Amino acid sequence: MKKLLFTKIVFVFALLFASLTSAQTITGNVSDKNGPLPGANVLVKGTTNGTQTDFDGNYFIDAGSNKTLVFSYIGYKSLSVSINGQTVIDVSLEEDANKLDEVIVTGYGTQVKKDLTGAVTVVDTDELLSVPATTFAQQLQGRAAGVSVVNDARPGGEATVRIRGFGTLGNNDPLYIIDGVPSQQQSNLNPNDIESLQILKDASAASIYGSRAANGVIIITTKKGKLGKPSITYNTFYGTQTAAKGAEALNATELGSYLYLADLYAGKTPSHGQYTFGPTGQVTIPDYVFPSRGSEGDAGVNPDLYSLREGNIYAITRSADTNWWNEVTQTAPIISHNIAASGATDMANYAFSLGYFSQESIMKFFSYDRISLRANTEFKALNKKLSIGENFTASFDNRKGVLDNDSEQSALSGSYKHHPLLPIYDIAGNYAGSRGANLGNNFNPYATMERNKDDRTYGLRLLGNVFADYEIIPNLNIRTSAGIDTRVSRTRDLGRPQPEYVEGNFINSSSARETYDYQWTWTNTLTYSKSLNEVHNFKAYLGTESIQLYQESFGAGRQRFAFETSNILSFLDLGDATTASNYGGVNRDYTLWSQFGQFNYNYDGKYLAQVTLRNDASSRFQLASRSAVFPAASLGWRVSDEKFMKNVSWIDNLKVRYGWGKTGNQEIGDYNAYTTYQSNIVTGGYPIDGSAGTPTIGFATQSFGNPKAKWETTTSNNFGIDLVMLDNKASVTLDVFSQVTSDMLINVPVTYTAGQANEPAFNVGQMTNKGFDLALSYGDTKGDFSYDIGGNISVYKNNVDTLEGESTRIFGQSRRIPALSITEAGSPIASFYGFQNLGIFQTQAEADAWAPYGDYNAPGKFKVADINNDGVINDDDRTIIGTPHPDFTYGINLNMSYKDFALNVFGNGSQGNDVFNYVRYFADFNTFQGNRSTRALFDAWQPTNPQSAPSTWVAANPNASTPIMDANDAVSSRPSTYLIEDGSFFRIKNIQLTYNVPSAILNMFGLANAQVYVQGQNLVTFTKYSGLNPEVQLGNTGDSNRNLTLGYDGGGQPVAKTFNVGLNITLK
Amino acid sequence: MKKITSITLLMFSFIAVLIACSDDFLNRQPLGQFSEQDVASEEGVQSLLIGAYNMVPGGGLTGQTWHNDIHNWVFNIASDDALKGTDAGDQPEQSFIESYDFQSFNVHIRDKWRGLYKGVMATNNVIKTLEKVEKISEANKKQIIAEARFLRGLFHFEAKKMWRMPTYVGDDVFELNDLESTKVPNDRDIWPLIEADFLAAASVLPATQSEVGRPTSWAAKAFLAKAKMYQGWDANGTANTSKLAEAKTILDDIINNGPFSLTAKFEDNFKVSTRNNSESIFEVQYAISSASGDVSNRGIGLAHPYIDPWGCCGFYQASQNLVNAFKTENGLPMLDTFNNSNVPSAVDPTTKLSVYNGTLDPRIDHSVGRPGILYKGFKIYQTDFVRDLTYAGPFYSMKHVAEPEAFGQGGWGNLSANNYRIMRLDMIYLWLAEAEVELGNLERARQLVNTIRERATNTNDYVKKALQGAERNSFTVLDEPAANYNIALYTDSWSDPTVARKAVRFEARLEFALEGHRYFDLTRWGIASEVLTKYIASEGQLRTYLKGRNFTKGKHEFFPIPIEAIDRSSLNGQATLKQDPAY
């Protein structure tokens, strides 16, 4: 009815002004090769007069007969048609491989891709979904130039995302904007719900997010209903995962040989609490390891003596030859189901999805489940001037069991450290421990996993926004959006006793922890766009935003439950109330208030300019420095639209861009300005009255304050070229950047004489990142065969320019060895630090001739470089011995299709980075009792004449890489180049063969579309790295200083080799 | 148009409202923490003072709970009394200390520094915060300052034992909110400052305290005397008689006028049940509840036998050399020949009792776990107490371990309320004996030593023989001594100061074995090099990892200043702390 009225009015107008304007109504149909295109845009060129096609692809528009109509649709090449008096114009749009007309969300507004002037990467969501993963961030690995992603391979693990290197010593996590709602969290989003993902890499693009944008911004838009009839889809896959690589541990006999030789070469008479050694080192394995070196028939192994209770521990245990890696790993399933329904009319759109994802770990007794629900709707009213809508997701996830990365006592570490003479169970079927002599102090790795199998971490996340948008006058819109990101996490940790463990006990326990947080965001924008004389195109917006974030946690625990079944141990009420403990406090508390604006201008699409300004005021800074302004400007020139380029037929699109801008970083903790105290017994209590049971509570400093902290600022310059050529077959995007971060905020190491408390952030120093991002693609179609190949490469060079104030050298984490990383001016952040080994001494003469290193120098020992040439080796000879930063990271993607088949191959890699292999500390050296790596025995330097005095030793294997086995050696394991390895790798992440079910079959089942596929993940990794996985996590995510120790492998779950079969269908 | 105007107005009024309230909105005062204002009251300062006491045991640092333990077992393994223990790979930083490979990046040395100066900071903060308190009596104010100065002296004293040139931070420079205010160069002798703190404390503190954990004037005097005893000899072992005379005055005062008396049993100084006894002058207090964390003697938790009920971790074993020192000849120590033959660890294969029949000082079995002897009432000690017999031998430390009646009251069995008796009367006697030797009063020295030996002769205090039961943990106690104990007094008068000096020092070794003092005693006497060089030679025969190690005179008496402490002391680009020139 309305349409009819509209048509009538148009008709009347047309009659009245026909002679003046030659206006006329034009009708037609827009389609693509598959049929009508509902929702395609039809615009009179140079005006804001436009419409959209209806369900059947039809449109009406009035326009002067001398005008031009522009037809566009996301993902298709725009088409311009001169009216020239026609009244019916039907067009067919072609899909656009380069998507130049794609609308990109670039902040609080949108831009057409071809008009972009900043460094923005758009990632194809189909590509993302080809990698089954918990989070989109894991899927992002290798997909975008300038973005480095390091995965945590555990089910439910998150990924560490770095955009263009390390901008600061402090927090380097990018900001995520999900349907306009900011978040620092990746977790819990269903990747299937993502419609598009944009990465704002340089300041000219990102500075609209001001103080939170220094590490780049990832903008995620979730799926909305599209005009047309409802679409119902179902996607599923099932896969099995196996460990891609195992631990290189010795077996029981080999370990015996190692121990014999280590004693022998140390000048000791070889002896061991379990093994018996023959005169030339023949290894005899005992029948029993508890009692130590027990033999069948001994009085001590009489099963009647067996006891495992408090006050009498005599757990008789037979010897074994256990391959712990095989015992703790498994073939594990991975499953995903996803049902989605969506659609739209011209007055409303809706999208709904339900997802289920479940993954077991390749380590036993650990898994992750997630159920997520999403509903996105939008309604229009008041003649389409008003639209209101919402985007919401609720997701619930559950981590079952415990699997720690980088933990000495995890099952993973146990798989290479736990003694192979030990079985899983003792003679009574209880878990076997290492109480016998010389068996080390590892947890039984299998028992560790099994006992934690009932631990749970439940997470509930609600994320979304409601918005209203009103068109005040044509092209002037006011919009308000209220967003919320709220999470509740509940952990229950059941402590099952491990009486068999040498340091164990009989006390069970249970603890519960609950955290909730909310962040609300209220954003208001006013947007206006205008075109003048068909060539001057303006677009601008102004806005305000306020954000509040708050997080609190609470926990409690009890011990001594009557039974250890999970339904008893899970509930604190059932424990002994006299053992109760609890805690609670505030974790996060911060507010941000901002005003911002952006102005875009282009001249005929050829000359592009953008200016951005944002003012942020943060509760984290004191009044004097609370606000800061972040400006940015960028220019673009579409060279290919110039007249002189018309003859260059092989170039379809050429744009050069330059952008400059400032962004900030305010991740310094919420109360940085204040010195505060805490009063807990551990840090402040003392039994001043002599009580043996109740300490008096005292106060201790909790945090030092620095009221003078001001904003950290990153100033970036970016020069980019976008080139599309060879009839749209090839494209190149190159961005060259330089980013200087000044007034770098870091929680500085405070001088020890000031005491110890949480260190406040100070503005210290400056850091520079320079580099380039390059993305290339080429594709073509030959008959039924089509292919495309794409690649990207990311290069950054990081340098700490200055560090001033409190400290000029900042050490990273120390473990059982001193700090292994150093950050100092003139070197990249977190460079590896230690001794430089020049090889292994082959003879006593060589050792004697070298600068003395205490009494360490001897045949078979490391020849340590005398860095300062002072003639002795000591701690001054430590130096930078490696870099965790790659020369470049890259991804390569290949798609081929022939008729109904499609093949995708995707790989990614990193080149030139070093890894600090801390696993070797335990596995290769004379450290804790327990197992050793194959290197420690087979690659070790050995003499041909071991029975002679060491001074006369002759090398049996002069090319050995590992030092001599020596039971008295505590020096070789110091941080040195031995622990540094080349971490370069290239991994074929995905090989997928897809069959598109032909329409004849589809019709039989009432399907519009169906695909089945088989897929192999992580099938091959090319690397020289000896550890389980060259792709190493950055330390703990909660630690603000985790960037000070990079590329450190403390033992993490390796990636799984996965075989999947999948099915995607769309109902008719 | 009107509508547009009204909507625009509405929007800008939103913005106006937001701006108006933005100061409130953006002003976030810390939640869930105490502010500086909160503690600036009498109660607050008293609690800050408790926080300073919390640093005395040596925990209270993030990242570790034992490197800075007040028992100093972490550093005493460099002495001839103790071995690192456990196995070769466990805590290599400990092995480096044990074998005189002192590197400035050793985190155990670093954490000692961190912990002590955190304690110093806490005491200065008490004094400075007190200045802001208005409602407090002058008397209470003086008491608080005196206690704070006592603790400040104690922390600096510990630092002075560790480093040749530590720094001293006083409340004259300290500013809580100026983290650079404490960057004080280590370019002066801090003994006068340490003495001044103890002296000031002694002049204000009362002779008795209602709360036993607080120092009395006697405690302050005792530490003042101890500080002087530490200045009693130079690096070559030459006595500084004027310092020793000063010490003597105070020590005499404590003995003559103090309210202290030796306990009847030597063992009572090492049990939970006899805390704060008549012999105690100052004890580091511990309490053990389900939540008491670092004040529950956690710092020495690793130094428990590697068998149930402790299990962890096997650190701090006793050396053969120490065990041999307890041998007696006619009831007297074998000052020169004690190490010529070893007290064996062998046990009878059937009875599992010690086969050694030589005479021993009875204090041995209150100090060292020996195979075949009941270990502090828990069970009969065998080599399954140690983690790697071939690595660190058969003997184990004992004094700090809580008796069975006090075991397992907290979450971890190694926690205990077994106070560390850091200052007690037997120390006063033997320091005085040391001073009297140098001041020429040899007979007085003999008499003082005999007072200590007299107590050790108490047969009720002897460890009893126990027979192994059917289960590993079961045993029967007999009413007879566990070993052939024979201890006598020095009856012959002392005329040779060299012998007297040796006898006094030997007595200190036996009386305070494995209490964390030996290394610092050797260094303060200026004899570390000669004693330890011999020790390395003999002990290295058994512990092969000690073979070839060297104690360098003029260097290894003190530890290097942690490199991170130097790095972090940077002021205007210059480190205010300087490394010990010996390193």
Short mmCIF file of N, CA, C and O in Angstrom, two decimals, chain A residues 880-958:
data_model
loop_
_atom_site.label_atom_id
_atom_site.label_comp_id
_atom_site.label_asym_id
_atom_site.label_seq_id
_atom_site.Cartn_x
_atom_site.Cartn_y
_atom_site.Cartn_z
N ILE A 880 73.39 -11.10 25.59
CA ILE A 880 72.18 -11.43 24.85
C ILE A 880 72.49 -12.60 23.91
O ILE A 880 73.42 -12.53 23.11
N ILE A 881 71.73 -13.66 24.05
CA ILE A 881 72.06 -14.88 23.31
C ILE A 881 70.94 -15.32 22.37
O ILE A 881 70.98 -16.43 21.85
N GLY A 882 69.97 -14.48 22.16
CA GLY A 882 68.94 -14.88 21.22
C GLY A 882 67.78 -13.91 21.28
O GLY A 882 67.72 -13.04 22.15
N THR A 883 66.91 -14.07 20.34
CA THR A 883 65.75 -13.19 20.30
C THR A 883 64.48 -14.02 20.12
O THR A 883 64.45 -14.94 19.30
N PRO A 884 63.46 -13.70 20.87
CA PRO A 884 62.19 -14.41 20.66
C PRO A 884 61.42 -13.86 19.47
O PRO A 884 60.36 -14.41 19.13
N HIS A 885 61.94 -12.81 18.86
CA HIS A 885 61.18 -12.16 17.78
C HIS A 885 61.52 -12.76 16.43
O HIS A 885 62.69 -12.88 16.09
N PRO A 886 60.53 -13.12 15.66
CA PRO A 886 60.80 -13.73 14.35
C PRO A 886 61.26 -12.69 13.34
O PRO A 886 60.97 -11.50 13.46
N ASP A 887 62.00 -13.18 12.34
CA ASP A 887 62.29 -12.31 11.20
C ASP A 887 61.00 -11.98 10.47
O ASP A 887 60.77 -10.87 10.04
N PHE A 888 60.19 -13.00 10.33
CA PHE A 888 58.86 -12.77 9.76
C PHE A 888 57.95 -13.94 10.11
O PHE A 888 58.41 -15.03 10.42
N THR A 889 56.66 -13.67 10.07
CA THR A 889 55.67 -14.73 10.17
C THR A 889 54.85 -14.70 8.90
O THR A 889 54.77 -13.66 8.24
N TYR A 890 54.26 -15.82 8.56
CA TYR A 890 53.59 -15.86 7.27
C TYR A 890 52.49 -16.91 7.25
O TYR A 890 52.46 -17.82 8.09
N GLY A 891 51.62 -16.75 6.29
CA GLY A 891 50.57 -17.73 6.06
C GLY A 891 50.37 -17.90 4.57
O GLY A 891 50.53 -16.95 3.80
N ILE A 892 50.05 -19.10 4.18
CA ILE A 892 49.81 -19.37 2.75
C ILE A 892 48.52 -20.15 2.64
O ILE A 892 48.32 -21.14 3.35
N ASN A 893 47.67 -19.71 1.77
CA ASN A 893 46.38 -20.36 1.60
C ASN A 893 46.16 -20.68 0.13
O ASN A 893 46.38 -19.84 -0.74
N LEU A 894 45.74 -21.91 -0.13
CA LEU A 894 45.51 -22.33 -1.51
C LEU A 894 44.11 -22.94 -1.61
O LEU A 894 43.76 -23.82 -0.82
N ASN A 895 43.34 -22.43 -2.54
CA ASN A 895 42.02 -23.00 -2.80
C ASN A 895 41.98 -23.47 -4.24
O ASN A 895 42.44 -22.77 -5.15
N MET A 896 41.44 -24.67 -4.44
CA MET A 896 41.25 -25.15 -5.80
C MET A 896 39.86 -25.74 -5.87
O MET A 896 39.40 -26.37 -4.91
N SER A 897 39.20 -25.53 -6.98
CA SER A 897 37.92 -26.23 -7.11
C SER A 897 37.76 -26.74 -8.53
O SER A 897 38.23 -26.13 -9.50
N TYR A 898 37.17 -27.88 -8.59
CA TYR A 898 36.90 -28.47 -9.89
C TYR A 898 35.51 -29.06 -9.80
O TYR A 898 35.24 -29.92 -8.97
N LYS A 899 34.64 -28.51 -10.64
CA LYS A 899 33.24 -28.92 -10.60
C LYS A 899 32.74 -28.87 -9.15
O LYS A 899 32.76 -27.83 -8.52
N ASP A 900 32.33 -30.01 -8.59
CA ASP A 900 31.73 -29.98 -7.26
C ASP A 900 32.74 -30.17 -6.14
O ASP A 900 32.37 -30.24 -4.98
N PHE A 901 34.01 -30.26 -6.50
CA PHE A 901 35.01 -30.51 -5.46
C PHE A 901 35.84 -29.25 -5.20
O PHE A 901 36.12 -28.48 -6.12
N ALA A 902 36.19 -29.10 -3.96
CA ALA A 902 37.07 -27.99 -3.61
C ALA A 902 38.13 -28.48 -2.64
O ALA A 902 37.86 -29.33 -1.79
N LEU A 903 39.31 -27.95 -2.83
CA LEU A 903 40.41 -28.34 -1.96
C LEU A 903 41.01 -27.08 -1.35
O LEU A 903 41.25 -26.10 -2.05
N ASN A 904 41.20 -27.12 -0.05
CA ASN A 904 41.87 -26.00 0.61
C ASN A 904 43.10 -26.51 1.34
O ASN A 904 43.05 -27.54 2.01
N VAL A 905 44.20 -25.80 1.14
CA VAL A 905 45.41 -26.10 1.90
C VAL A 905 45.85 -24.80 2.53
O VAL A 905 45.95 -23.77 1.86
N PHE A 906 46.10 -24.86 3.82
CA PHE A 906 46.51 -23.64 4.52
C PHE A 906 47.65 -23.96 5.47
O PHE A 906 47.63 -24.96 6.18
N GLY A 907 48.66 -23.13 5.41
CA GLY A 907 49.78 -23.33 6.32
C GLY A 907 50.24 -22.00 6.87
O GLY A 907 50.00 -20.95 6.27
N ASN A 908 50.87 -22.05 8.02
CA ASN A 908 51.44 -20.81 8.53
C ASN A 908 52.75 -21.12 9.22
O ASN A 908 53.05 -22.27 9.54
N GLY A 909 53.51 -20.09 9.41
CA GLY A 909 54.81 -20.34 9.99
C GLY A 909 55.45 -19.09 10.55
O GLY A 909 54.91 -17.98 10.48
N SER A 910 56.59 -19.32 11.13
CA SER A 910 57.36 -18.25 11.74
C SER A 910 58.81 -18.55 11.43
O SER A 910 59.22 -19.71 11.43
N GLN A 911 59.58 -17.53 11.15
CA GLN A 911 60.95 -17.75 10.73
C GLN A 911 61.90 -16.87 11.52
O GLN A 911 61.67 -15.68 11.66
N GLY A 912 62.94 -17.50 12.05
CA GLY A 912 64.03 -16.72 12.62
C GLY A 912 63.90 -16.39 14.09
O GLY A 912 64.74 -15.67 14.62
N ASN A 913 62.90 -16.90 14.75
CA ASN A 913 62.78 -16.64 16.18
C ASN A 913 63.44 -17.76 16.97
O ASN A 913 63.47 -18.91 16.55
N ASP A 914 63.95 -17.40 18.13
CA ASP A 914 64.54 -18.40 19.03
C ASP A 914 63.52 -18.77 20.11
O ASP A 914 62.65 -17.98 20.45
N VAL A 915 63.70 -19.98 20.61
CA VAL A 915 62.86 -20.43 21.72
C VAL A 915 63.78 -20.82 22.86
O VAL A 915 64.82 -21.45 22.66
N PHE A 916 63.42 -20.41 24.06
CA PHE A 916 64.15 -20.83 25.25
C PHE A 916 63.51 -22.12 25.73
O PHE A 916 62.40 -22.13 26.24
N ASN A 917 64.21 -23.22 25.53
CA ASN A 917 63.63 -24.54 25.82
C ASN A 917 63.95 -24.94 27.26
O ASN A 917 64.92 -25.63 27.53
N TYR A 918 63.10 -24.51 28.17
CA TYR A 918 63.33 -24.78 29.59
C TYR A 918 63.16 -26.26 29.91
O TYR A 918 63.71 -26.76 30.89
N VAL A 919 62.43 -26.96 29.06
CA VAL A 919 62.26 -28.40 29.25
C VAL A 919 63.63 -29.09 29.30
O VAL A 919 63.84 -30.03 30.05
N ARG A 920 64.56 -28.58 28.52
CA ARG A 920 65.89 -29.17 28.49
C ARG A 920 66.61 -29.07 29.83
O ARG A 920 67.50 -29.86 30.13
N TYR A 921 66.26 -28.04 30.58
CA TYR A 921 66.89 -27.89 31.89
C TYR A 921 66.66 -29.16 32.70
O TYR A 921 67.57 -29.67 33.35
N PHE A 922 65.46 -29.67 32.70
CA PHE A 922 65.15 -30.87 33.46
C PHE A 922 65.58 -32.14 32.71
O PHE A 922 65.99 -33.12 33.32
N ALA A 923 65.44 -32.10 31.40
CA ALA A 923 65.57 -33.33 30.63
C ALA A 923 67.00 -33.63 30.20
O ALA A 923 67.35 -34.79 29.99
N ASP A 924 67.83 -32.61 30.07
CA ASP A 924 69.15 -32.83 29.48
C ASP A 924 70.29 -32.76 30.48
O ASP A 924 71.41 -33.14 30.17
N PHE A 925 70.02 -32.22 31.66
CA PHE A 925 71.12 -31.98 32.59
C PHE A 925 70.96 -32.78 33.86
O PHE A 925 69.93 -33.38 34.14
N ASN A 926 72.02 -32.67 34.64
CA ASN A 926 72.06 -33.35 35.93
C ASN A 926 71.23 -32.56 36.93
O ASN A 926 71.76 -31.91 37.80
N THR A 927 69.92 -32.56 36.72
CA THR A 927 69.06 -31.82 37.64
C THR A 927 68.32 -32.82 38.52
O THR A 927 68.94 -33.71 39.05
N PHE A 928 67.03 -32.66 38.66
CA PHE A 928 66.30 -33.52 39.58
C PHE A 928 66.40 -34.99 39.18
O PHE A 928 66.49 -35.32 38.00
N GLN A 929 66.29 -35.86 40.17
CA GLN A 929 66.20 -37.28 39.88
C GLN A 929 64.92 -37.51 39.09
O GLN A 929 63.92 -36.86 39.30
N GLY A 930 64.97 -38.48 38.22
CA GLY A 930 63.84 -38.72 37.34
C GLY A 930 64.39 -39.01 35.97
O GLY A 930 65.59 -39.28 35.80
N ASN A 931 63.53 -38.96 34.98
CA ASN A 931 63.98 -39.35 33.65
C ASN A 931 64.76 -38.25 32.95
O ASN A 931 64.76 -37.10 33.38
N ARG A 932 65.44 -38.64 31.89
CA ARG A 932 66.21 -37.72 31.06
C ARG A 932 65.81 -37.90 29.60
O ARG A 932 65.21 -38.91 29.23
N SER A 933 66.20 -36.92 28.79
CA SER A 933 65.89 -37.01 27.37
C SER A 933 66.88 -37.94 26.67
O SER A 933 67.96 -38.23 27.20
N THR A 934 66.53 -38.34 25.50
CA THR A 934 67.44 -39.16 24.70
C THR A 934 68.73 -38.38 24.39
O THR A 934 69.80 -38.97 24.26
N ARG A 935 68.61 -37.05 24.30
CA ARG A 935 69.81 -36.25 24.04
C ARG A 935 70.84 -36.42 25.15
O ARG A 935 72.04 -36.49 24.90
N ALA A 936 70.34 -36.45 26.40
CA ALA A 936 71.24 -36.48 27.54
C ALA A 936 72.14 -37.71 27.50
O ALA A 936 73.28 -37.67 27.98
N LEU A 937 71.65 -38.79 26.93
CA LEU A 937 72.47 -40.01 26.85
C LEU A 937 73.17 -40.13 25.50
O LEU A 937 74.38 -40.31 25.43
N PHE A 938 72.40 -40.02 24.44
CA PHE A 938 72.94 -40.37 23.12
C PHE A 938 73.71 -39.24 22.46
O PHE A 938 74.53 -39.48 21.60
N ASP A 939 73.41 -37.99 22.82
CA ASP A 939 74.09 -36.87 22.18
C ASP A 939 75.19 -36.29 23.07
O ASP A 939 75.76 -35.25 22.76
N ALA A 940 75.46 -36.95 24.19
CA ALA A 940 76.42 -36.38 25.13
C ALA A 940 77.86 -36.69 24.73
O ALA A 940 78.15 -37.74 24.16
N TRP A 941 78.72 -35.75 25.07
CA TRP A 941 80.16 -35.94 24.86
C TRP A 941 80.63 -37.06 25.77
O TRP A 941 80.28 -37.12 26.95
N GLN A 942 81.42 -37.99 25.23
CA GLN A 942 81.94 -39.07 26.06
C GLN A 942 83.39 -39.33 25.68
O GLN A 942 83.79 -39.11 24.54
N PRO A 943 84.18 -39.80 26.65
CA PRO A 943 85.57 -40.15 26.35
C PRO A 943 85.67 -41.59 25.84
O PRO A 943 84.83 -42.44 26.17
N THR A 944 86.70 -41.83 25.07
CA THR A 944 86.94 -43.22 24.64
C THR A 944 87.58 -44.02 25.77
O THR A 944 87.52 -45.23 25.77
N ASN A 945 88.22 -43.30 26.69
CA ASN A 945 88.98 -43.97 27.74
C ASN A 945 88.45 -43.56 29.12
O ASN A 945 89.15 -42.91 29.88
N PRO A 946 87.20 -43.89 29.43
CA PRO A 946 86.57 -43.39 30.65
C PRO A 946 87.27 -43.84 31.92
O PRO A 946 87.16 -43.17 32.93
N GLN A 947 87.97 -44.96 31.87
CA GLN A 947 88.60 -45.45 33.09
C GLN A 947 89.86 -44.65 33.44
O GLN A 947 90.35 -44.73 34.56
N SER A 948 90.37 -43.89 32.48
CA SER A 948 91.58 -43.11 32.73
C SER A 948 91.22 -41.82 33.45
O SER A 948 90.05 -41.47 33.57
N ALA A 949 92.24 -41.12 33.88
CA ALA A 949 92.03 -39.84 34.53
C ALA A 949 91.40 -38.87 33.52
O ALA A 949 91.77 -38.89 32.34
N PRO A 950 90.49 -38.02 33.99
CA PRO A 950 89.85 -37.07 33.06
C PRO A 950 90.86 -36.23 32.28
O PRO A 950 90.59 -35.82 31.16
N SER A 951 92.03 -35.99 32.89
CA SER A 951 93.00 -35.14 32.19
C SER A 951 93.52 -35.79 30.92
O SER A 951 94.10 -35.13 30.08
N THR A 952 93.32 -37.11 30.79
CA THR A 952 93.82 -37.79 29.60
C THR A 952 92.70 -38.21 28.66
O THR A 952 92.92 -38.95 27.71
N TRP A 953 91.50 -37.75 28.94
CA TRP A 953 90.37 -38.18 28.13
C TRP A 953 90.50 -37.77 26.66
O TRP A 953 90.96 -36.67 26.35
N VAL A 954 90.04 -38.66 25.83
CA VAL A 954 90.01 -38.40 24.39
C VAL A 954 88.56 -38.51 23.95
O VAL A 954 87.85 -39.43 24.36
N ALA A 955 88.15 -37.58 23.14
CA ALA A 955 86.75 -37.54 22.75
C ALA A 955 86.37 -38.75 21.91
O ALA A 955 87.06 -39.09 20.95
N ALA A 956 85.28 -39.39 22.29
CA ALA A 956 84.75 -40.48 21.46
C ALA A 956 83.86 -39.92 20.37
O ALA A 956 83.77 -40.47 19.28
N ASN A 957 83.21 -38.85 20.69
CA ASN A 957 82.29 -38.23 19.73
C ASN A 957 82.47 -36.72 19.76
O ASN A 957 81.72 -35.99 20.41
N PRO A 958 83.52 -36.24 19.09
CA PRO A 958 83.86 -34.81 19.18
C PRO A 958 82.74 -33.87 18.71
O PRO A 958 82.76 -32.70 19.06
#
